[in-house]
Coordinates of C-alpha atoms in Angstrom, one line a residue:
M1 CA 6.6 -83.6 39.3
P2 CA 7.4 -84.3 35.3
I3 CA 7.8 -87.7 34.0
I4 CA 10.2 -88.5 31.1
E5 CA 9.6 -92.1 30.0
F6 CA 12.5 -93.8 27.7
T7 CA 11.5 -96.6 26.0
A8 CA 13.9 -99.1 23.8
G9 CA 15.6 -102.7 24.0
K10 CA 18.0 -103.7 25.9
L11 CA 20.4 -101.3 27.2
T12 CA 24.0 -101.0 29.0
K13 CA 24.2 -99.9 32.5
E14 CA 26.3 -97.2 31.0
V15 CA 24.0 -95.9 28.5
K16 CA 21.2 -95.5 31.3
E17 CA 23.3 -93.5 33.1
K18 CA 24.0 -91.5 30.4
L19 CA 20.3 -90.9 29.1
I20 CA 19.6 -90.4 33.1
T21 CA 21.8 -87.2 33.5
Q22 CA 21.5 -85.9 29.7
L23 CA 17.3 -86.1 29.5
T24 CA 17.7 -84.5 32.9
D25 CA 19.8 -81.7 32.4
I26 CA 18.6 -81.1 28.9
S27 CA 15.1 -80.7 30.2
V28 CA 16.0 -78.8 33.2
E29 CA 17.6 -76.2 30.9
I30 CA 14.7 -76.2 28.7
T31 CA 12.1 -76.1 31.2
G32 CA 13.7 -74.2 34.6
I33 CA 12.0 -76.5 36.3
P34 CA 14.4 -77.8 39.3
K35 CA 16.5 -81.1 39.0
H36 CA 15.3 -82.4 41.8
L37 CA 11.8 -82.6 40.8
F38 CA 12.3 -84.6 37.5
F39 CA 11.7 -88.6 37.0
I40 CA 12.9 -90.7 34.6
T41 CA 12.0 -94.2 34.0
I42 CA 13.8 -96.8 31.0
N43 CA 11.6 -99.5 30.0
E44 CA 13.9 -102.0 28.2
K45 CA 12.0 -104.1 25.7
P46 CA 13.2 -107.4 23.9
D47 CA 13.8 -107.4 20.1
E48 CA 10.8 -109.6 19.9
D49 CA 8.4 -107.0 21.3
I50 CA 9.2 -103.8 19.1
A51 CA 8.1 -103.6 15.6
V52 CA 9.2 -100.9 12.9
G53 CA 6.8 -101.4 9.9
G54 CA 5.2 -104.5 11.2
V55 CA 8.2 -106.5 10.8
S56 CA 10.0 -107.4 14.6
V57 CA 13.5 -105.8 15.5
Q58 CA 14.2 -109.3 16.0
K59 CA 13.3 -110.6 12.6
I60 CA 15.2 -107.4 11.5
K61 CA 18.5 -107.8 13.1
E62 CA 18.9 -111.9 11.8
E63 CA 17.7 -110.7 8.3
L64 CA 21.2 -107.9 8.3
N65 CA 23.4 -110.6 9.8
N66 CA 22.1 -112.8 6.9
Q67 CA 23.1 -109.8 4.7
K68 CA 26.9 -110.3 6.2

């Protein structure tokens, strides 16, 4: 029973459906494990809970918007 966990910021329903389908399909192709045995979890995190280089994604987005 393979489990694939995908963590990201806010995602649309369409993006989540595509992730579920494509992550499952490529994993089956690579491993040969039957599709019905895969579990996929999508964990959405708010921008203030994700950081890159010590700076929250929320602040990075704010800075990028201010540069426009």
